[in-house]
Amino acid sequence: SVDAAGASAMMAVADAVHQLRAGAIDAAVAGGAYLQLSPENYVAFSRIGAISGSGRCLPFDARADGFVQGDGVGMLVLKRLGDALRDGDRVYAVLEGIGINNDGRGDGPMAPVLSGQVACIRDAWKDAGLDPAHLGYVEAHGTGTDVGDETELPGLRAALGDRVVDAKLGSSKANVGHTMSAAGVAGLIRAALALHHRTVPPLAGCVSAKPEIRLEEGPFRVPKAAEPWRKNLVAAGSSFGFGGTNGH
């Protein structure tokens, strides 16, 4: 059992990956679950201005005013690739690398830290040994909060932007809300299914990007309709939890 707030599922997956690589286990079921059964979190997040007053989560959109909470359970079955192929398993995606850290020295438990996100993303790509020039899609943390969106995109640019050619941005939170401890696995499932179906999904509800993130500068863009995905078949996913835990 792992508790890293909104990064919990990503931390569980990271733990599974590390144990698989070490040979300590041969298979893992890793993911997250979140059920909002009492009003306390709604009240707390509303008081700090994180909950959307419009009732919609619109990551990176000019109308974004926070997130909505969602319930969810998501799990992945993880194996070493050779074992999965030997056993005849259906492989949706190959997890090439993962990075995790904690930068809990910010202005508060909800405040993201740019340098921590940049370091985490760079660590993941170094671990994967892949060239970011092949990145085709990013399943962002994408909360729809000002402080979150306006840190996440500059973090992606700082970590990868000089190598990325054209990468699309998405976030499961636009569809199902912020499922908190399950959010990271929701994003990983969405990215894996996009790879499996060779289709980049649109970012639901996005009409025009908030000017503060300067999306027009590239190299990341928001697809407003489903797009066929035939080259640069590499996806990335980010999950950042309050308290400073980052995963990519």
CSV table of C-alpha atoms in Angstrom, one decimal:
chain,number,residue,atom,x,y,z
A,1,SER,CA,0.0,0.0,0.0
A,2,VAL,CA,1.4,3.3,-1.1
A,3,ASP,CA,0.2,6.8,-0.2
A,4,ALA,CA,1.6,9.7,-2.2
A,5,ALA,CA,-1.6,11.6,-2.7
A,6,GLY,CA,-2.3,12.2,-6.4
A,7,ALA,CA,0.9,10.4,-7.3
A,8,SER,CA,0.0,7.2,-5.4
A,9,ALA,CA,-0.8,4.9,-8.4
A,10,MET,CA,2.4,6.1,-10.3
A,11,MET,CA,4.5,5.3,-7.2
A,12,ALA,CA,2.9,1.8,-7.0
A,13,VAL,CA,3.8,1.2,-10.6
A,14,ALA,CA,7.3,2.5,-10.0
A,15,ASP,CA,7.7,0.1,-7.1
A,16,ALA,CA,6.5,-2.8,-9.3
A,17,VAL,CA,8.9,-1.8,-12.1
A,18,HIS,CA,11.9,-1.7,-9.8
A,19,GLN,CA,11.1,-5.1,-8.3
A,20,LEU,CA,10.5,-6.7,-11.7
A,21,ARG,CA,13.9,-5.3,-12.9
A,22,ALA,CA,15.6,-6.7,-9.8
A,23,GLY,CA,14.1,-10.1,-10.3
A,24,ALA,CA,12.4,-10.1,-7.0
A,25,ILE,CA,9.0,-10.8,-8.6
A,26,ASP,CA,7.8,-12.1,-12.0
A,27,ALA,CA,4.5,-10.3,-12.2
A,28,ALA,CA,2.7,-7.4,-10.5
A,29,VAL,CA,-0.7,-5.9,-10.3
A,30,ALA,CA,-0.2,-2.2,-9.6
A,31,GLY,CA,-2.5,0.8,-9.7
A,32,GLY,CA,-4.8,2.8,-7.6
A,33,ALA,CA,-8.3,3.3,-6.2
A,34,TYR,CA,-10.2,6.3,-4.9
A,35,LEU,CA,-13.7,6.5,-3.6
A,36,GLN,CA,-15.1,9.8,-2.3
A,37,LEU,CA,-17.5,8.7,0.4
A,38,SER,CA,-17.7,11.7,2.6
A,39,PRO,CA,-17.8,15.5,2.0
A,40,GLU,CA,-14.6,16.5,3.8
A,41,ASN,CA,-12.3,16.6,0.8
A,42,TYR,CA,-14.9,18.6,-1.3
A,43,VAL,CA,-15.1,21.1,1.5
A,44,ALA,CA,-11.3,21.4,2.0
A,45,PHE,CA,-10.5,21.6,-1.7
A,46,SER,CA,-13.2,24.2,-2.3
A,47,ARG,CA,-11.9,26.4,0.5
A,48,ILE,CA,-8.5,26.6,-1.1
A,49,GLY,CA,-9.9,27.3,-4.5
A,50,ALA,CA,-8.9,24.0,-6.2
A,51,ILE,CA,-12.5,22.7,-7.0
A,52,SER,CA,-14.0,24.0,-10.3
A,53,GLY,CA,-16.9,26.4,-9.7
A,54,SER,CA,-18.2,25.5,-13.2
A,55,GLY,CA,-18.3,21.8,-12.5
A,56,ARG,CA,-15.9,20.9,-15.3
A,57,CYS,CA,-12.2,20.1,-15.4
A,58,LEU,CA,-10.7,21.8,-18.4
A,59,PRO,CA,-6.9,21.3,-18.3
A,60,PHE,CA,-4.9,24.0,-20.2
A,61,ASP,CA,-8.1,25.7,-21.3
A,62,ALA,CA,-8.6,29.5,-20.8
A,63,ARG,CA,-11.9,28.7,-19.0
A,64,ALA,CA,-10.3,26.3,-16.5
A,65,ASP,CA,-11.1,27.1,-12.9
A,66,GLY,CA,-10.0,23.9,-11.1
A,67,PHE,CA,-10.7,20.2,-11.0
A,68,VAL,CA,-13.7,18.1,-10.2
A,69,GLN,CA,-13.3,15.0,-8.1
A,70,GLY,CA,-13.9,11.6,-9.6
A,71,ASP,CA,-14.1,8.0,-8.3
A,72,GLY,CA,-12.1,5.3,-9.9
A,73,VAL,CA,-10.2,2.1,-9.7
A,74,GLY,CA,-7.5,1.2,-12.3
A,75,MET,CA,-5.0,-1.6,-12.3
A,76,LEU,CA,-2.2,-2.7,-14.6
A,77,VAL,CA,-0.7,-6.2,-14.9
A,78,LEU,CA,3.1,-5.7,-15.3
A,79,LYS,CA,5.7,-8.3,-16.5
A,80,ARG,CA,9.1,-8.2,-18.0
A,81,LEU,CA,8.5,-8.0,-21.8
A,82,GLY,CA,10.2,-11.3,-22.5
A,83,ASP,CA,8.0,-13.1,-20.0
A,84,ALA,CA,4.9,-11.5,-21.4
A,85,LEU,CA,5.7,-12.5,-25.0
A,86,ARG,CA,6.7,-16.1,-23.9
A,87,ASP,CA,3.3,-16.4,-22.1
A,88,GLY,CA,1.3,-15.2,-25.0
A,89,ASP,CA,0.0,-12.1,-23.1
A,90,ARG,CA,-1.6,-9.2,-25.0
A,91,VAL,CA,0.9,-6.3,-24.7
A,92,TYR,CA,-0.7,-2.9,-24.8
A,93,ALA,CA,2.5,-0.9,-24.2
A,94,VAL,CA,6.1,-1.3,-23.0
A,95,LEU,CA,7.1,0.8,-20.0
A,96,GLU,CA,10.6,1.8,-21.0
A,97,GLY,CA,11.6,4.0,-18.1
A,98,ILE,CA,10.2,5.7,-15.0
A,99,GLY,CA,11.3,8.6,-12.8
A,100,ILE,CA,10.2,9.6,-9.3
A,101,ASN,CA,11.3,12.2,-6.8
A,102,ASN,CA,10.0,14.4,-4.0
A,103,ASP,CA,10.5,18.2,-4.0
A,104,GLY,CA,8.5,19.0,-0.9
A,105,ARG,CA,10.1,22.3,-0.2
A,106,GLY,CA,7.6,24.5,-2.1
A,107,ASP,CA,5.5,27.3,-0.8
A,108,GLY,CA,2.9,24.9,0.5
A,109,PRO,CA,1.7,21.3,0.2
A,110,MET,CA,-0.4,22.1,-2.9
A,111,ALA,CA,2.2,24.3,-4.7
A,112,PRO,CA,4.1,22.4,-7.5
A,113,VAL,CA,7.8,23.0,-7.9
A,114,LEU,CA,9.1,23.5,-11.4
A,115,SER,CA,12.6,22.2,-10.8
A,116,GLY,CA,11.3,19.0,-9.2
A,117,GLN,CA,9.1,18.3,-12.1
A,118,VAL,CA,11.9,18.9,-14.6
A,119,ALA,CA,14.3,16.7,-12.7
A,120,CYS,CA,11.7,13.9,-12.5
A,121,ILE,CA,10.9,14.0,-16.2
A,122,ARG,CA,14.6,14.0,-17.1
A,123,ASP,CA,15.3,11.1,-14.9
A,124,ALA,CA,12.5,9.1,-16.6
A,125,TRP,CA,13.8,9.7,-20.0
A,126,LYS,CA,17.4,8.9,-19.0
A,127,ASP,CA,16.1,5.7,-17.5
A,128,ALA,CA,14.3,4.8,-20.7
A,129,GLY,CA,17.3,5.6,-22.9
A,130,LEU,CA,14.9,7.1,-25.5
A,131,ASP,CA,15.3,10.3,-27.6
A,132,PRO,CA,12.5,12.8,-26.8
A,133,ALA,CA,12.4,13.5,-30.6
A,134,HIS,CA,10.3,10.4,-30.8
A,135,LEU,CA,7.7,11.6,-28.3
A,136,GLY,CA,4.2,11.7,-29.8
A,137,TYR,CA,1.9,12.1,-26.9
A,138,VAL,CA,2.0,13.2,-23.2
A,139,GLU,CA,-0.7,12.2,-20.8
A,140,ALA,CA,-0.4,15.2,-18.5
A,141,HIS,CA,-1.2,15.5,-14.9
A,142,GLY,CA,-3.5,18.3,-16.1
A,143,THR,CA,-5.5,19.4,-13.1
A,144,GLY,CA,-7.0,22.5,-14.7
A,145,THR,CA,-5.8,24.6,-11.8
A,146,ASP,CA,-3.8,27.8,-12.5
A,147,VAL,CA,-0.8,26.9,-10.4
A,148,GLY,CA,-0.8,23.3,-11.8
A,149,ASP,CA,-1.2,24.0,-15.5
A,150,GLU,CA,1.2,27.0,-15.4
A,151,THR,CA,3.9,24.9,-13.9
A,152,GLU,CA,3.4,21.7,-15.8
A,153,LEU,CA,3.8,22.9,-19.4
A,154,PRO,CA,7.0,25.0,-18.7
A,155,GLY,CA,8.3,21.9,-16.9
A,156,LEU,CA,7.8,19.8,-20.0
A,157,ARG,CA,9.4,22.4,-22.1
A,158,ALA,CA,12.4,22.8,-19.8
A,159,ALA,CA,12.9,19.0,-19.6
A,160,LEU,CA,12.3,18.0,-23.2
A,161,GLY,CA,11.3,20.9,-25.3
A,162,ASP,CA,14.6,21.4,-27.2
A,163,ARG,CA,14.3,17.8,-28.5
A,164,VAL,CA,10.5,17.3,-29.0
A,165,VAL,CA,9.3,17.9,-32.6
A,166,ASP,CA,5.5,17.6,-32.2
A,167,ALA,CA,3.8,16.1,-29.2
A,168,LYS,CA,0.1,16.1,-28.3
A,169,LEU,CA,-1.2,16.9,-24.8
A,170,GLY,CA,-4.1,15.1,-23.0
A,171,SER,CA,-5.4,14.5,-19.6
A,172,SER,CA,-7.8,11.9,-18.3
A,173,LYS,CA,-9.1,14.4,-15.8
A,174,ALA,CA,-11.0,16.2,-18.6
A,175,ASN,CA,-13.1,13.0,-18.9
A,176,VAL,CA,-13.4,11.5,-15.5
A,177,GLY,CA,-12.2,14.2,-13.1
A,178,HIS,CA,-9.3,14.0,-10.6
A,179,THR,CA,-9.4,10.5,-9.2
A,180,MET,CA,-6.7,11.4,-6.7
A,181,SER,CA,-4.8,8.2,-5.7
A,182,ALA,CA,-6.0,6.5,-8.9
A,183,ALA,CA,-5.1,9.4,-11.2
A,184,GLY,CA,-1.7,8.2,-12.3
A,185,VAL,CA,-3.0,4.8,-13.5
A,186,ALA,CA,-5.9,6.4,-15.2
A,187,GLY,CA,-3.4,8.4,-17.3
A,188,LEU,CA,-1.2,5.4,-17.9
A,189,ILE,CA,-4.2,3.3,-19.1
A,190,ARG,CA,-5.3,6.1,-21.4
A,191,ALA,CA,-1.8,6.5,-22.9
A,192,ALA,CA,-1.5,2.7,-23.3
A,193,LEU,CA,-4.8,2.4,-25.1
A,194,ALA,CA,-3.9,5.4,-27.3
A,195,LEU,CA,-0.8,3.4,-28.4
A,196,HIS,CA,-2.7,0.2,-28.8
A,197,HIS,CA,-5.3,1.8,-31.1
A,198,ARG,CA,-2.8,4.1,-32.8
A,199,THR,CA,-5.1,7.0,-32.1
A,200,VAL,CA,-4.4,10.2,-30.2
A,201,PRO,CA,-7.5,11.1,-28.2
A,202,PRO,CA,-8.7,14.7,-28.0
A,203,LEU,CA,-8.5,16.7,-24.9
A,204,ALA,CA,-12.2,16.9,-23.9
A,205,GLY,CA,-13.7,20.4,-23.7
A,206,CYS,CA,-10.6,22.3,-24.7
A,207,VAL,CA,-11.5,25.3,-26.9
A,208,SER,CA,-8.7,27.8,-26.5
A,209,ALA,CA,-5.5,27.5,-24.4
A,210,LYS,CA,-5.0,29.8,-21.5
A,211,PRO,CA,-2.6,32.5,-22.6
A,212,GLU,CA,-0.3,32.1,-19.7
A,213,ILE,CA,1.0,28.7,-20.9
A,214,ARG,CA,1.9,30.1,-24.4
A,215,LEU,CA,0.9,26.9,-26.1
A,216,GLU,CA,1.4,28.5,-29.5
A,217,GLU,CA,5.2,28.5,-28.9
A,218,GLY,CA,5.2,24.7,-29.2
A,219,PRO,CA,6.4,22.0,-29.4
A,220,PHE,CA,3.4,20.6,-27.4
A,221,ARG,CA,-0.2,21.1,-28.7
A,222,VAL,CA,-3.7,20.1,-27.7
A,223,PRO,CA,-5.7,17.9,-30.2
A,224,LYS,CA,-9.3,18.9,-30.4
A,225,ALA,CA,-10.4,15.8,-32.3
A,226,ALA,CA,-9.0,12.2,-32.5
A,227,GLU,CA,-6.0,11.9,-34.7
A,228,PRO,CA,-4.4,8.8,-36.3
A,229,TRP,CA,-1.0,8.0,-34.7
A,230,ARG,CA,1.4,6.4,-37.2
A,231,LYS,CA,4.8,7.7,-36.2
A,232,ASN,CA,6.7,8.7,-33.1
A,233,LEU,CA,4.9,5.9,-31.2
A,234,VAL,CA,6.2,7.0,-27.8
A,235,ALA,CA,3.9,8.2,-25.0
A,236,ALA,CA,4.8,9.8,-21.6
A,237,GLY,CA,2.7,10.2,-18.5
A,238,SER,CA,3.0,12.5,-15.5
A,239,SER,CA,1.5,12.3,-12.1
A,240,PHE,CA,2.2,14.9,-9.4
A,241,GLY,CA,0.9,14.6,-5.8
A,242,PHE,CA,0.5,17.3,-3.3
A,243,GLY,CA,3.2,17.1,-0.7
A,244,GLY,CA,5.8,17.1,-3.5
A,245,THR,CA,5.9,13.6,-4.9
A,246,ASN,CA,6.4,13.5,-8.7
A,247,GLY,CA,6.3,10.6,-11.2
A,248,HIS,CA,6.8,10.5,-14.9
